[in-house]
mmCIF file of C-alpha atoms in Angstrom:
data_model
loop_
_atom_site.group_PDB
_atom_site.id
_atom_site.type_symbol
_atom_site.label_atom_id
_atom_site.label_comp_id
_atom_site.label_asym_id
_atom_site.label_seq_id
_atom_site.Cartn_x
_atom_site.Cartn_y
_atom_site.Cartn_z
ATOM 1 C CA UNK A 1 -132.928 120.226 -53.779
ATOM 2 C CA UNK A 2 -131.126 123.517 -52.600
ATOM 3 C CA UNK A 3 -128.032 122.245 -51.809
ATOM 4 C CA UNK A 4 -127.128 124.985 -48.615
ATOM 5 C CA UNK A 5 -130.604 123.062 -47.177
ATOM 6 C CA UNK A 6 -129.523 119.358 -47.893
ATOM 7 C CA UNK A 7 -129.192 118.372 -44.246
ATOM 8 C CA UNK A 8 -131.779 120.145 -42.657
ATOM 9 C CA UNK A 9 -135.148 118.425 -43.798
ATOM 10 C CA UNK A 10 -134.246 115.181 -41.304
ATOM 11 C CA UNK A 11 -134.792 112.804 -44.056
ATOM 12 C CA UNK A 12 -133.593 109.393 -43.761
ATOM 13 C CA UNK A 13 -132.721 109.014 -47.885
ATOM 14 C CA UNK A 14 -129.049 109.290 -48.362
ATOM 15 C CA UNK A 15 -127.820 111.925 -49.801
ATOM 16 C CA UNK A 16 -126.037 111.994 -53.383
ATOM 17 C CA UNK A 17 -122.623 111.486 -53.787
ATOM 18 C CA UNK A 18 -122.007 114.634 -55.398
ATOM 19 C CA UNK A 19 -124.217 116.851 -52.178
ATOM 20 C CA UNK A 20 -122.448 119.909 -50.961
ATOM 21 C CA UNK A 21 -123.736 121.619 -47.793
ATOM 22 C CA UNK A 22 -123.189 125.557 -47.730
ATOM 23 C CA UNK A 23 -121.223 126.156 -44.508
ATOM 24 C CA UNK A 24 -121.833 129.410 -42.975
ATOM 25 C CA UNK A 25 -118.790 131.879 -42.289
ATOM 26 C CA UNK A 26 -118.109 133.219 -38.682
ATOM 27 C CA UNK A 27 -115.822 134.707 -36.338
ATOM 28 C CA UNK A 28 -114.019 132.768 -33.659
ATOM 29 C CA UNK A 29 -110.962 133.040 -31.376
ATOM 30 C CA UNK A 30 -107.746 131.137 -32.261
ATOM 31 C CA UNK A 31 -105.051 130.487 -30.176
ATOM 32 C CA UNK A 32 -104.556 130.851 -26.409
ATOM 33 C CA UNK A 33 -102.893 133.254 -23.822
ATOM 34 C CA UNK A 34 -102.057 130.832 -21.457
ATOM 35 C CA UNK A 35 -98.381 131.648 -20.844
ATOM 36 C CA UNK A 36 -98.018 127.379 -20.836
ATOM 37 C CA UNK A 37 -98.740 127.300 -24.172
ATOM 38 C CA UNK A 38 -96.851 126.800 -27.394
ATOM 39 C CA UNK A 39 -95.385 130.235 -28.809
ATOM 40 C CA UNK A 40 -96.785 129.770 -31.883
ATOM 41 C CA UNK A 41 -100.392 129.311 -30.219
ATOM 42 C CA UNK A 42 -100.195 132.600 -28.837
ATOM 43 C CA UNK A 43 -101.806 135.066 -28.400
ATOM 44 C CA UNK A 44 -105.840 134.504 -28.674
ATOM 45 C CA UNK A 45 -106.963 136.604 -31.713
ATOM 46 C CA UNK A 46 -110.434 136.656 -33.528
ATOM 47 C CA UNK A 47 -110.200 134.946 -36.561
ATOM 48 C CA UNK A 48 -113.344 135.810 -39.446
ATOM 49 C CA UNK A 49 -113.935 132.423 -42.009
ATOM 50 C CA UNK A 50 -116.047 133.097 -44.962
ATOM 51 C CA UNK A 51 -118.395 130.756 -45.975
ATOM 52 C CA UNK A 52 -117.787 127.685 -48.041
ATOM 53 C CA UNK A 53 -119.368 124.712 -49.703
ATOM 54 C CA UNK A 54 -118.165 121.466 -48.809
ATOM 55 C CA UNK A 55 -119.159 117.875 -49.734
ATOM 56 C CA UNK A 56 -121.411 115.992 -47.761
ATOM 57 C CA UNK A 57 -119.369 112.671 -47.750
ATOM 58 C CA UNK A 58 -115.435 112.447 -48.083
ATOM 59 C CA UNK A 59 -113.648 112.018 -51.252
ATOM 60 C CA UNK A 60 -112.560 108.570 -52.318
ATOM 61 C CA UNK A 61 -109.825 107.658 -53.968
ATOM 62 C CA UNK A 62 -111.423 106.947 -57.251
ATOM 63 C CA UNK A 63 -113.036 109.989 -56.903
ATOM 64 C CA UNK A 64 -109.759 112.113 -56.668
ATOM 65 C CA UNK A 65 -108.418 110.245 -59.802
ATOM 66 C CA UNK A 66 -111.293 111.289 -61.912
ATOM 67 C CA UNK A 67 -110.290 114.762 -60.914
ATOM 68 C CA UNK A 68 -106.833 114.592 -61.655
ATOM 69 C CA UNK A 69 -107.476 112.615 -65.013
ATOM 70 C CA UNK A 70 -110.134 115.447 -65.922
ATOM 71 C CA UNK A 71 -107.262 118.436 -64.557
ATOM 72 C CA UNK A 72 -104.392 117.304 -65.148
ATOM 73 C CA UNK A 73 -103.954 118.289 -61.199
ATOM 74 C CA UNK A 74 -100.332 118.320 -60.021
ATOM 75 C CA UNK A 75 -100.462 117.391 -55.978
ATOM 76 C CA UNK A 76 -97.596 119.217 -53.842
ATOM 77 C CA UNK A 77 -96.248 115.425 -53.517
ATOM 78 C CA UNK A 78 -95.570 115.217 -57.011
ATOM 79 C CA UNK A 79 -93.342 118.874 -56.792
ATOM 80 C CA UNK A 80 -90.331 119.054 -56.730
ATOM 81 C CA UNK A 81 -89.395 120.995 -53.428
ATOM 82 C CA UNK A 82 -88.956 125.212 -53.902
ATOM 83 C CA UNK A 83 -85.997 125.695 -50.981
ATOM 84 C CA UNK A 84 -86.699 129.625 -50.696
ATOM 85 C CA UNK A 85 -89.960 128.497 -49.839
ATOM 86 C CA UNK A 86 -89.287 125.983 -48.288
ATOM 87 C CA UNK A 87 -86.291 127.758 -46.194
ATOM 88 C CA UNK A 88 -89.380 129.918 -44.744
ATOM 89 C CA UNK A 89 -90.697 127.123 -42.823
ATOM 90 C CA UNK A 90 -87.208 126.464 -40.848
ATOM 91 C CA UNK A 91 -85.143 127.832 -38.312
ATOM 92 C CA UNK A 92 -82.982 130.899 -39.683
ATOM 93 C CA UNK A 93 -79.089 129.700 -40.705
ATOM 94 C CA UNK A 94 -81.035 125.997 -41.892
ATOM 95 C CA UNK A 95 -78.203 124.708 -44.600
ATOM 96 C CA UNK A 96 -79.683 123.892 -48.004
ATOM 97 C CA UNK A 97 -79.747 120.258 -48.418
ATOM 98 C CA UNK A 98 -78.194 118.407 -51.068
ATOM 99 C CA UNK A 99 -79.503 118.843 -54.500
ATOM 100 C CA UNK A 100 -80.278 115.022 -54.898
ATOM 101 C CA UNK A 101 -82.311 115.570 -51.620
ATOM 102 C CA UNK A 102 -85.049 118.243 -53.011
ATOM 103 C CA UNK A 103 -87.168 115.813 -54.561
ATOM 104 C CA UNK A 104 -90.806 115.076 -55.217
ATOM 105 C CA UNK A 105 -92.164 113.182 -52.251
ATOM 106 C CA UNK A 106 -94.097 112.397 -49.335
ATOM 107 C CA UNK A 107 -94.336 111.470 -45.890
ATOM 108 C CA UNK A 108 -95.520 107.908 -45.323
ATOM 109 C CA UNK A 109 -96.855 106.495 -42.114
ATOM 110 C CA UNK A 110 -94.821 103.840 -41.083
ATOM 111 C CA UNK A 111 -95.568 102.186 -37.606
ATOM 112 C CA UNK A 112 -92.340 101.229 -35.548
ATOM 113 C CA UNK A 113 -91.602 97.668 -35.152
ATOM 114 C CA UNK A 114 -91.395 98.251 -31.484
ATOM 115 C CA UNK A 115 -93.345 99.829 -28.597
ATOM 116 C CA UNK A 116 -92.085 103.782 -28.855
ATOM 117 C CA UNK A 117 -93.340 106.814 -27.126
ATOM 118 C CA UNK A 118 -96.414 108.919 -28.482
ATOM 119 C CA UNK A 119 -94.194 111.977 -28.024
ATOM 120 C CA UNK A 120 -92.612 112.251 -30.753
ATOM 121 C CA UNK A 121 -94.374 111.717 -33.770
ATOM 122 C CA UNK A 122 -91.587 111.517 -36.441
ATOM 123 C CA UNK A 123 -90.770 108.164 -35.122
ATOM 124 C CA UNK A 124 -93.973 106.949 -37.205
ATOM 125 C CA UNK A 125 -93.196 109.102 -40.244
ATOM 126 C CA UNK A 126 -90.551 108.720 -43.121
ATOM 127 C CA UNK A 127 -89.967 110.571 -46.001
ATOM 128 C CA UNK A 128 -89.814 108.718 -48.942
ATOM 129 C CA UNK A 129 -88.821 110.218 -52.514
ATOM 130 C CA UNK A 130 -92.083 109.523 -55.230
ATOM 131 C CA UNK A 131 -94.557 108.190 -52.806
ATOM 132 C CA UNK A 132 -97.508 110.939 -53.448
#
């Protein structure tokens, strides 16, 4: 089966697990110029995506183990933390943290115990050292 065709024939037989639909490039505009908006949203700009492949179902967890078995795959969780590059992502003057502090890690969802508001989203968040 050509495999940039795999959805288009309407059958009803599921697909392989290993599928991969081509999916075409385009042009589209990004952002906003509503003066409401986010800085960092603005302004409205064409963006161009080349085309891709992608898998028709998502990857499971066994799946992504295989891979990582077969690669030897290092995910950013499991590196340690590069502050110049890291530095780039914060506000100018941000201190370095603590050595100890630049560790391999991830964010974890963690629900609050209590009712909080849905404004602020690092209330259901938490950093924890070697979770990846």
């Amino acid at each position: 089966m050509d495999i940039t065709h795999a959805c288009a024939d309407n059958s009803t037989a599921p697909l392989p697990s290993t599928a991969m639909v081509h999916i075409p490039g385009g042009e589209f505009v990004m952002g906003t110029d509503d003066p409401q908006s986010y800085e960092t949203e603005r302004p409205a700009h064409r963006v161009k995506v080349a085309a891709f492949m992608m898998d028709v179902t998502e990857l499971t967890n066994e799946q992504f183990k295989a891979f990582v078995d077969a690669t030897h795959f290092v995910t950013q969780a499991e590196r340690v933390p590069d502050w110049e590059q890291l530095k780039q992502q914060l506000p100018a003057g941000t201190p370095k943290p603590a050595q100890e502090k630049l560790v391999a890690g991830s964010l974890v969802f963690t629900p609050p115990q209590e009712p909080v508001s849905g404004d602020d989203a690092s209330v259901w968040w938490n950093w924890v050292p070697g979770a990846n």
